Every structure is written in C-alpha cells, then in structure tokens.
mmCIF file of N, CA and C in Angstrom:
data_model
loop_
_atom_site.group_PDB
_atom_site.id
_atom_site.type_symbol
_atom_site.label_atom_id
_atom_site.label_comp_id
_atom_site.label_asym_id
_atom_site.label_seq_id
_atom_site.Cartn_x
_atom_site.Cartn_y
_atom_site.Cartn_z
ATOM 1 N N UNK A 5 116.668 92.519 115.606
ATOM 2 C CA UNK A 5 115.626 92.299 114.673
ATOM 3 C C UNK A 5 114.240 92.613 115.519
ATOM 4 N N UNK A 6 114.019 93.643 115.343
ATOM 5 C CA UNK A 6 112.493 93.590 115.487
ATOM 6 C C UNK A 6 111.443 92.772 115.166
ATOM 7 N N UNK A 7 111.255 92.806 113.949
ATOM 8 C CA UNK A 7 110.021 91.956 113.849
ATOM 9 C C UNK A 7 110.230 90.079 113.030
ATOM 10 N N UNK A 8 110.946 89.682 113.298
ATOM 11 C CA UNK A 8 111.667 88.720 112.956
ATOM 12 C C UNK A 8 112.342 87.859 114.011
ATOM 13 N N UNK A 9 112.689 86.665 114.090
ATOM 14 C CA UNK A 9 113.061 85.600 114.818
ATOM 15 C C UNK A 9 113.579 84.877 114.337
ATOM 16 N N UNK A 10 115.182 84.709 114.780
ATOM 17 C CA UNK A 10 116.331 83.817 113.564
ATOM 18 C C UNK A 10 115.295 83.195 112.858
ATOM 19 N N UNK A 11 115.316 81.962 113.388
ATOM 20 C CA UNK A 11 114.792 80.956 112.547
ATOM 21 C C UNK A 11 113.968 80.995 112.067
ATOM 22 N N UNK A 12 113.063 82.431 111.512
ATOM 23 C CA UNK A 12 111.724 82.319 111.047
ATOM 24 C C UNK A 12 112.353 83.328 110.023
ATOM 25 N N UNK A 13 112.763 84.169 109.901
ATOM 26 C CA UNK A 13 113.206 84.297 108.678
ATOM 27 C C UNK A 13 114.412 84.185 107.862
ATOM 28 N N UNK A 14 115.142 83.212 108.228
ATOM 29 C CA UNK A 14 115.972 81.927 107.461
ATOM 30 C C UNK A 14 114.342 81.040 106.659
ATOM 31 N N UNK A 15 113.501 80.879 107.408
ATOM 32 C CA UNK A 15 112.364 79.994 106.902
ATOM 33 C C UNK A 15 111.631 80.807 106.088
ATOM 34 N N UNK A 16 111.103 82.149 106.125
ATOM 35 C CA UNK A 16 110.599 82.776 105.396
ATOM 36 C C UNK A 16 111.345 83.474 103.796
ATOM 37 N N UNK A 17 112.489 83.461 103.886
ATOM 38 C CA UNK A 17 113.352 83.477 103.100
ATOM 39 C C UNK A 17 113.511 82.381 101.936
ATOM 40 N N UNK A 18 113.256 81.282 102.573
ATOM 41 C CA UNK A 18 113.314 79.720 101.585
ATOM 42 C C UNK A 18 111.850 79.626 101.046
ATOM 43 N N UNK A 19 110.815 80.026 102.047
ATOM 44 C CA UNK A 19 109.892 80.145 101.464
ATOM 45 C C UNK A 19 109.698 80.569 100.553
ATOM 46 N N UNK A 20 109.739 82.005 100.364
ATOM 47 C CA UNK A 20 109.589 82.987 99.029
ATOM 48 C C UNK A 20 110.794 82.395 98.118
ATOM 49 N N UNK A 21 111.319 82.008 98.092
ATOM 50 C CA UNK A 21 112.623 81.091 97.091
ATOM 51 C C UNK A 21 111.634 80.533 96.390
ATOM 52 N N UNK A 22 111.200 79.406 97.135
ATOM 53 C CA UNK A 22 110.142 78.237 96.690
ATOM 54 C C UNK A 22 108.664 78.767 95.757
ATOM 55 N N UNK A 23 108.534 79.171 96.606
ATOM 56 C CA UNK A 23 107.169 79.767 96.261
ATOM 57 C C UNK A 23 107.660 80.444 94.485
ATOM 58 N N UNK A 24 108.635 81.627 94.454
ATOM 59 C CA UNK A 24 108.524 82.075 93.108
ATOM 60 C C UNK A 24 109.329 81.109 92.385
ATOM 61 N N UNK A 25 109.848 79.848 92.984
ATOM 62 C CA UNK A 25 110.398 79.148 91.803
ATOM 63 C C UNK A 25 109.502 78.118 91.095
ATOM 64 N N UNK A 26 108.326 78.355 92.079
ATOM 65 C CA UNK A 26 107.443 77.290 91.550
ATOM 66 C C UNK A 26 106.271 77.936 90.295
ATOM 67 N N UNK A 27 107.002 79.118 90.400
ATOM 68 C CA UNK A 27 106.019 80.438 89.539
ATOM 69 C C UNK A 27 106.893 79.982 87.685
ATOM 70 N N UNK A 28 107.922 79.023 87.366
ATOM 71 C CA UNK A 28 108.315 78.625 87.027
ATOM 72 C C UNK A 28 109.373 79.585 85.527
ATOM 73 N N UNK A 29 109.720 80.542 86.061
ATOM 74 C CA UNK A 29 110.456 81.147 85.131
ATOM 75 C C UNK A 29 112.212 81.091 85.823
ATOM 76 N N UNK A 30 112.057 80.490 86.819
ATOM 77 C CA UNK A 30 113.625 79.837 86.863
ATOM 78 C C UNK A 30 114.038 80.171 88.390
ATOM 79 N N UNK A 31 115.858 79.352 88.272
ATOM 80 C CA UNK A 31 116.214 79.796 89.817
ATOM 81 C C UNK A 31 116.599 81.311 89.403
ATOM 82 N N UNK A 32 116.792 81.591 88.967
ATOM 83 C CA UNK A 32 117.869 83.427 88.631
ATOM 84 C C UNK A 32 117.074 83.754 89.394
ATOM 85 N N UNK A 33 115.778 83.965 88.643
ATOM 86 C CA UNK A 33 114.447 84.810 88.846
ATOM 87 C C UNK A 33 113.916 84.877 90.595
ATOM 88 N N UNK A 34 113.625 83.401 91.217
ATOM 89 C CA UNK A 34 113.387 83.315 92.207
ATOM 90 C C UNK A 34 114.119 83.439 93.418
ATOM 91 N N UNK A 35 115.831 84.058 92.982
ATOM 92 C CA UNK A 35 116.477 83.823 93.845
ATOM 93 C C UNK A 35 116.625 86.312 94.040
ATOM 94 N N UNK A 36 116.512 86.303 92.133
ATOM 95 C CA UNK A 36 116.431 87.679 92.258
ATOM 96 C C UNK A 36 115.545 87.684 93.336
ATOM 97 N N UNK A 37 113.826 88.224 93.074
ATOM 98 C CA UNK A 37 112.894 87.437 93.558
ATOM 99 C C UNK A 37 113.135 88.401 95.649
ATOM 100 N N UNK A 38 113.234 86.376 95.744
ATOM 101 C CA UNK A 38 113.408 86.346 97.160
ATOM 102 C C UNK A 38 114.163 87.373 97.777
ATOM 103 N N UNK A 39 115.658 87.654 97.249
ATOM 104 C CA UNK A 39 116.404 88.502 97.412
ATOM 105 C C UNK A 39 115.439 90.515 97.942
ATOM 106 N N UNK A 40 114.706 90.123 96.878
ATOM 107 C CA UNK A 40 114.059 91.780 96.867
ATOM 108 C C UNK A 40 113.351 91.937 97.655
ATOM 109 N N UNK A 41 113.013 90.536 98.137
ATOM 110 C CA UNK A 41 111.438 90.956 98.814
ATOM 111 C C UNK A 41 112.204 90.753 100.051
ATOM 112 N N UNK A 42 113.117 91.047 100.494
ATOM 113 C CA UNK A 42 113.770 91.194 102.179
ATOM 114 C C UNK A 42 115.067 91.973 102.040
ATOM 115 N N UNK A 43 115.192 92.221 101.049
ATOM 116 C CA UNK A 43 116.676 93.362 101.562
ATOM 117 C C UNK A 43 116.223 94.510 101.838
ATOM 118 N N UNK A 44 117.258 95.286 102.937
ATOM 119 C CA UNK A 44 116.916 96.471 103.054
ATOM 120 C C UNK A 44 115.974 96.816 104.571
ATOM 121 N N UNK A 45 115.874 95.978 105.276
ATOM 122 C CA UNK A 45 115.107 95.933 106.262
ATOM 123 C C UNK A 45 115.908 95.811 107.890
ATOM 124 N N UNK A 46 117.117 96.525 107.546
ATOM 125 C CA UNK A 46 117.968 96.282 108.639
ATOM 126 C C UNK A 46 118.952 95.564 109.094
ATOM 127 N N UNK A 47 120.608 95.566 109.477
ATOM 128 C CA UNK A 47 121.459 95.202 109.692
ATOM 129 C C UNK A 47 122.026 94.092 109.534
ATOM 130 N N UNK A 48 121.077 93.293 110.852
ATOM 131 C CA UNK A 48 121.258 91.472 110.990
ATOM 132 C C UNK A 48 120.583 91.476 109.470
ATOM 133 N N UNK A 49 119.112 91.813 109.544
ATOM 134 C CA UNK A 49 118.184 91.325 108.713
ATOM 135 C C UNK A 49 118.825 90.939 107.292
ATOM 136 N N UNK A 50 119.668 92.177 106.799
ATOM 137 C CA UNK A 50 120.512 92.373 106.122
ATOM 138 C C UNK A 50 121.846 90.811 105.815
ATOM 139 N N UNK A 51 122.301 90.598 106.616
ATOM 140 C CA UNK A 51 123.202 89.694 106.479
ATOM 141 C C UNK A 51 122.150 88.255 106.594
ATOM 142 N N UNK A 52 121.499 88.235 107.882
ATOM 143 C CA UNK A 52 120.754 86.617 107.297
ATOM 144 C C UNK A 52 120.364 86.582 105.773
ATOM 145 N N UNK A 53 119.768 87.298 105.538
ATOM 146 C CA UNK A 53 119.164 87.686 104.379
ATOM 147 C C UNK A 53 120.249 87.387 103.228
ATOM 148 N N UNK A 54 121.250 87.864 103.106
ATOM 149 C CA UNK A 54 122.622 87.645 102.258
ATOM 150 C C UNK A 54 122.705 85.946 102.809
ATOM 151 N N UNK A 55 123.069 85.512 103.694
ATOM 152 C CA UNK A 55 123.543 84.319 103.985
ATOM 153 C C UNK A 55 122.181 83.121 103.655
ATOM 154 N N UNK A 56 120.807 83.700 103.863
ATOM 155 C CA UNK A 56 120.334 83.137 102.893
ATOM 156 C C UNK A 56 120.316 82.399 101.850
ATOM 157 N N UNK A 57 120.368 83.519 101.278
ATOM 158 C CA UNK A 57 120.220 83.837 99.812
ATOM 159 C C UNK A 57 121.967 82.921 99.357
ATOM 160 N N UNK A 58 122.925 82.831 99.990
ATOM 161 C CA UNK A 58 123.904 82.340 99.736
ATOM 162 C C UNK A 58 123.924 80.997 99.756
ATOM 163 N N UNK A 59 123.248 80.616 100.372
ATOM 164 C CA UNK A 59 122.541 79.135 100.967
ATOM 165 C C UNK A 59 121.763 78.411 99.568
ATOM 166 N N UNK A 60 120.865 78.958 99.302
ATOM 167 C CA UNK A 60 120.377 79.369 98.062
ATOM 168 C C UNK A 60 120.952 78.690 96.656
ATOM 169 N N UNK A 61 121.676 80.058 96.762
ATOM 170 C CA UNK A 61 122.673 79.731 95.330
ATOM 171 C C UNK A 61 123.960 78.870 95.883
ATOM 172 N N UNK A 62 124.303 78.522 96.326
ATOM 173 C CA UNK A 62 125.661 77.276 96.880
ATOM 174 C C UNK A 62 124.973 75.648 96.394
ATOM 175 N N UNK A 63 123.350 75.770 96.373
ATOM 176 C CA UNK A 63 122.612 74.449 96.001
ATOM 177 C C UNK A 63 122.661 74.739 94.175
ATOM 178 N N UNK A 64 123.067 75.736 93.595
ATOM 179 C CA UNK A 64 122.609 75.972 91.955
ATOM 180 C C UNK A 64 124.067 75.198 91.471
ATOM 181 N N UNK A 65 123.635 74.984 90.506
ATOM 182 C CA UNK A 65 125.032 74.320 89.163
ATOM 183 C C UNK A 65 125.949 75.363 89.430
ATOM 184 N N UNK A 66 125.797 76.488 89.064
ATOM 185 C CA UNK A 66 126.722 77.266 88.832
ATOM 186 C C UNK A 66 125.513 78.810 89.287
ATOM 187 N N UNK A 67 126.408 79.732 89.215
ATOM 188 C CA UNK A 67 126.348 81.254 90.191
ATOM 189 C C UNK A 67 126.934 82.631 89.172
ATOM 190 N N UNK A 68 126.284 83.280 89.185
ATOM 191 C CA UNK A 68 126.602 84.706 88.635
ATOM 192 C C UNK A 68 126.985 85.212 89.741
ATOM 193 N N UNK A 69 128.470 86.142 88.341
ATOM 194 C CA UNK A 69 129.986 86.095 89.653
ATOM 195 C C UNK A 69 129.216 87.194 89.855
ATOM 196 N N UNK A 70 128.459 88.453 90.071
ATOM 197 C CA UNK A 70 128.256 89.441 90.693
ATOM 198 C C UNK A 70 127.434 88.998 91.890
ATOM 199 N N UNK A 71 126.759 87.926 92.385
ATOM 200 C CA UNK A 71 126.439 87.415 93.194
ATOM 201 C C UNK A 71 127.314 87.016 93.719
ATOM 202 N N UNK A 72 128.019 86.030 93.130
ATOM 203 C CA UNK A 72 129.044 85.365 94.126
ATOM 204 C C UNK A 72 130.454 86.493 95.166
ATOM 205 N N UNK A 73 130.962 87.681 93.971
ATOM 206 C CA UNK A 73 131.381 88.832 94.718
ATOM 207 C C UNK A 73 130.909 89.527 95.576
ATOM 208 N N UNK A 74 129.480 89.663 95.067
ATOM 209 C CA UNK A 74 128.751 90.749 96.303
ATOM 210 C C UNK A 74 128.198 90.240 97.729
ATOM 211 N N UNK A 75 128.264 88.746 97.364
ATOM 212 C CA UNK A 75 127.934 88.063 98.740
ATOM 213 C C UNK A 75 129.299 87.628 99.461
ATOM 214 N N UNK A 76 129.822 87.178 98.904
ATOM 215 C CA UNK A 76 131.278 86.507 99.503
ATOM 216 C C UNK A 76 131.843 88.110 100.052
ATOM 217 N N UNK A 77 132.180 88.901 99.440
ATOM 218 C CA UNK A 77 132.459 90.183 100.353
ATOM 219 C C UNK A 77 132.043 91.070 101.152
ATOM 220 N N UNK A 78 130.570 91.357 100.806
ATOM 221 C CA UNK A 78 129.932 91.367 102.367
ATOM 222 C C UNK A 78 130.218 90.951 102.849
ATOM 223 N N UNK A 79 129.619 89.508 103.041
ATOM 224 C CA UNK A 79 129.787 88.678 104.981
ATOM 225 C C UNK A 79 131.252 88.606 105.179
ATOM 226 N N UNK A 80 131.960 88.182 104.053
ATOM 227 C CA UNK A 80 133.231 88.915 104.987
ATOM 228 C C UNK A 80 133.619 89.638 105.921
ATOM 229 N N UNK A 81 132.987 90.604 105.904
ATOM 230 C CA UNK A 81 133.410 91.686 106.290
ATOM 231 C C UNK A 81 132.414 92.070 107.680
ATOM 232 N N UNK A 82 131.195 90.738 107.972
ATOM 233 C CA UNK A 82 130.181 90.151 109.141
ATOM 234 C C UNK A 82 131.561 89.910 110.494
ATOM 235 N N UNK A 83 131.622 90.779 111.108
ATOM 236 C CA UNK A 83 132.316 89.555 112.748
ATOM 237 C C UNK A 83 131.357 89.692 114.235
ATOM 238 N N UNK A 84 131.477 88.923 114.256
ATOM 239 C CA UNK A 84 130.810 88.724 116.084
ATOM 240 C C UNK A 84 130.556 89.724 116.583
ATOM 241 N N UNK A 85 131.208 91.522 116.510
ATOM 242 C CA UNK A 85 130.752 92.151 117.323
ATOM 243 C C UNK A 85 130.017 92.965 116.512
ATOM 244 N N UNK A 86 129.661 92.523 115.155
ATOM 245 C CA UNK A 86 128.463 93.261 114.461
ATOM 246 C C UNK A 86 126.424 92.905 114.710
ATOM 247 N N UNK A 87 127.077 91.948 115.447
ATOM 248 C CA UNK A 87 126.023 90.815 115.749
ATOM 249 C C UNK A 87 125.393 90.397 117.339
ATOM 250 N N UNK A 88 126.113 90.719 118.101
ATOM 251 C CA UNK A 88 126.095 91.509 119.765
ATOM 252 C C UNK A 88 124.718 92.472 120.146
ATOM 253 N N UNK A 89 124.547 92.168 120.815
ATOM 254 C CA UNK A 89 123.152 92.672 121.344
ATOM 255 C C UNK A 89 121.706 92.684 119.922
ATOM 256 N N UNK A 90 122.012 92.191 119.425
ATOM 257 C CA UNK A 90 121.163 91.562 118.134
ATOM 258 C C UNK A 90 119.892 90.410 118.414
ATOM 259 N N UNK A 91 121.584 88.945 118.918
ATOM 260 C CA UNK A 91 121.457 87.585 118.303
ATOM 261 C C UNK A 91 122.161 86.942 120.070
ATOM 262 N N UNK A 92 121.302 86.087 119.900
ATOM 263 C CA UNK A 92 121.782 84.667 121.198
ATOM 264 C C UNK A 92 123.334 84.652 120.604
ATOM 265 N N UNK A 93 124.268 84.122 121.428
ATOM 266 C CA UNK A 93 125.164 83.472 121.830
ATOM 267 C C UNK A 93 125.059 82.323 120.444
ATOM 268 N N UNK A 94 124.298 81.347 120.877
ATOM 269 C CA UNK A 94 124.015 80.266 119.980
ATOM 270 C C UNK A 94 124.048 80.426 118.224
ATOM 271 N N UNK A 95 122.813 81.691 118.423
ATOM 272 C CA UNK A 95 121.971 82.738 116.928
ATOM 273 C C UNK A 95 123.725 82.389 116.625
ATOM 274 N N UNK A 96 124.607 83.641 117.471
ATOM 275 C CA UNK A 96 125.655 84.569 116.838
ATOM 276 C C UNK A 96 126.867 83.015 115.807
ATOM 277 N N UNK A 97 126.566 81.844 116.769
ATOM 278 C CA UNK A 97 127.576 81.600 116.574
ATOM 279 C C UNK A 97 127.498 80.719 115.186
ATOM 280 N N UNK A 98 125.999 80.409 114.893
ATOM 281 C CA UNK A 98 125.601 79.282 114.389
ATOM 282 C C UNK A 98 125.613 80.121 113.256
ATOM 283 N N UNK A 99 125.284 81.857 112.855
ATOM 284 C CA UNK A 99 125.072 82.172 111.781
ATOM 285 C C UNK A 99 126.887 82.721 111.252
ATOM 286 N N UNK A 100 127.886 82.402 112.041
ATOM 287 C CA UNK A 100 129.058 82.783 111.790
ATOM 288 C C UNK A 100 129.299 81.797 110.719
ATOM 289 N N UNK A 101 129.017 80.188 111.293
ATOM 290 C CA UNK A 101 129.681 79.808 110.862
ATOM 291 C C UNK A 101 128.894 79.193 109.173
ATOM 292 N N UNK A 102 127.269 79.801 109.199
ATOM 293 C CA UNK A 102 127.011 79.577 107.982
ATOM 294 C C UNK A 102 127.154 80.287 107.391
ATOM 295 N N UNK A 103 127.688 82.002 107.786
ATOM 296 C CA UNK A 103 128.341 82.417 107.144
ATOM 297 C C UNK A 103 129.889 82.239 106.261
ATOM 298 N N UNK A 104 130.516 81.174 107.619
ATOM 299 C CA UNK A 104 131.657 80.298 107.047
ATOM 300 C C UNK A 104 131.862 79.754 105.346
ATOM 301 N N UNK A 105 130.466 79.012 106.042
ATOM 302 C CA UNK A 105 130.164 77.840 104.615
ATOM 303 C C UNK A 105 129.622 78.472 103.687
ATOM 304 N N UNK A 106 129.406 80.214 103.611
ATOM 305 C CA UNK A 106 128.746 80.427 102.311
ATOM 306 C C UNK A 106 129.202 80.756 101.721
ATOM 307 N N UNK A 107 130.431 81.503 101.913
ATOM 308 C CA UNK A 107 132.091 82.190 101.572
ATOM 309 C C UNK A 107 132.752 80.979 101.021
ATOM 310 N N UNK A 108 132.801 79.872 101.260
ATOM 311 C CA UNK A 108 133.799 78.455 101.096
ATOM 312 C C UNK A 108 132.837 78.399 100.277
ATOM 313 N N UNK A 109 131.548 78.057 99.570
ATOM 314 C CA UNK A 109 130.800 76.637 99.133
ATOM 315 C C UNK A 109 130.548 77.930 97.833
ATOM 316 N N UNK A 110 130.458 79.352 98.108
ATOM 317 C CA UNK A 110 130.119 79.780 96.704
ATOM 318 C C UNK A 110 131.301 80.566 96.147
ATOM 319 N N UNK A 111 132.932 80.553 96.550
ATOM 320 C CA UNK A 111 133.748 80.713 95.660
ATOM 321 C C UNK A 111 134.205 79.428 95.573
ATOM 322 N N UNK A 112 134.018 78.163 95.680
ATOM 323 C CA UNK A 112 133.967 77.064 94.821
ATOM 324 C C UNK A 112 132.854 76.294 93.765
ATOM 325 N N UNK A 113 132.046 77.642 93.252
ATOM 326 C CA UNK A 113 131.089 77.042 92.960
ATOM 327 C C UNK A 113 131.604 77.674 91.118
ATOM 328 N N UNK A 114 131.173 76.565 89.849
ATOM 329 C CA UNK A 114 131.376 76.956 88.605
ATOM 330 C C UNK A 114 130.615 78.735 88.396
ATOM 331 N N UNK A 115 131.182 79.452 87.717
ATOM 332 C CA UNK A 115 130.732 80.962 87.757
ATOM 333 C C UNK A 115 129.772 81.051 86.086
ATOM 334 N N UNK A 116 128.650 81.187 87.037
ATOM 335 C CA UNK A 116 127.993 82.219 85.370
ATOM 336 C C UNK A 116 128.198 83.026 84.710
ATOM 337 N N UNK A 117 128.321 83.512 83.827
ATOM 338 C CA UNK A 117 128.594 84.702 83.401
ATOM 339 C C UNK A 117 127.621 85.462 82.637
ATOM 340 N N UNK A 118 126.109 84.660 82.757
ATOM 341 C CA UNK A 118 124.904 85.802 82.631
ATOM 342 C C UNK A 118 124.324 85.845 83.334
ATOM 343 N N UNK A 119 123.797 86.990 83.905
ATOM 344 C CA UNK A 119 123.267 87.773 84.686
ATOM 345 C C UNK A 119 121.400 88.010 84.861
ATOM 346 N N UNK A 120 120.797 87.842 83.308
ATOM 347 C CA UNK A 120 119.932 87.296 82.632
ATOM 348 C C UNK A 120 119.116 86.003 83.456
ATOM 349 N N UNK A 121 117.823 86.759 84.382
ATOM 350 C CA UNK A 121 116.785 85.852 85.143
ATOM 351 C C UNK A 121 115.953 85.396 84.023
#
C-alpha cells in the first residue's frame, strides 16, 4: 500500500461515508459514494475498501442483494497469500478476521431488492 496506512484507510472510508450520509440523501447513496471514492486504488486497498463498506452495510437494517453477492463473493476469494508483502502479520490477521465477519454478517442480513439510492 503506497499511499495509505492500514488503519488510516479504514478511517478515511468511514469518514467519507459519514460525510455523504450527512448530506441527507440516505444510506444507499452514502455507501455508493464512499465505495466509488475509494475503488480501484490497488489490490490491497480494494480489499480494505470492500471490508470497510461491508462493515458499514452490516450495520444497516437491510442490504441490497447486489452488494451482498458482490462483496461476499469477492472477499471469499481473499487469502493470506494475497496480503503478504503488503501488510504486517498483525494487519493480515486483523483483516482476515474482519473479512470473515463481513461475509458472515452480510449473508445473514435481510435482503433489500431495491437498488435505488
């Protein structure tokens, strides 16, 4: 990760979400904007973005099925080997634990079939 510290990126994504949410357009809008703000920055950064967005979505009452399928499917493929040489051992273990929690929590969320933000 060339431009971000591990914890710093999680914090920035959450702050962006809160700022977009404060604009009064709703949770779906804030999630979409925060995701787009941090997408396509690099492999590890994208994994962290997926986890951070997944954690935010897990706090919602219902989650759009597209997010559930996309995030859980993609994060299910992430393994320790994907994270080596980019993160410390502690960060890797933390991230893998967060990935497992996001996958579990999103799969157990009530589904929102309306994608409109």
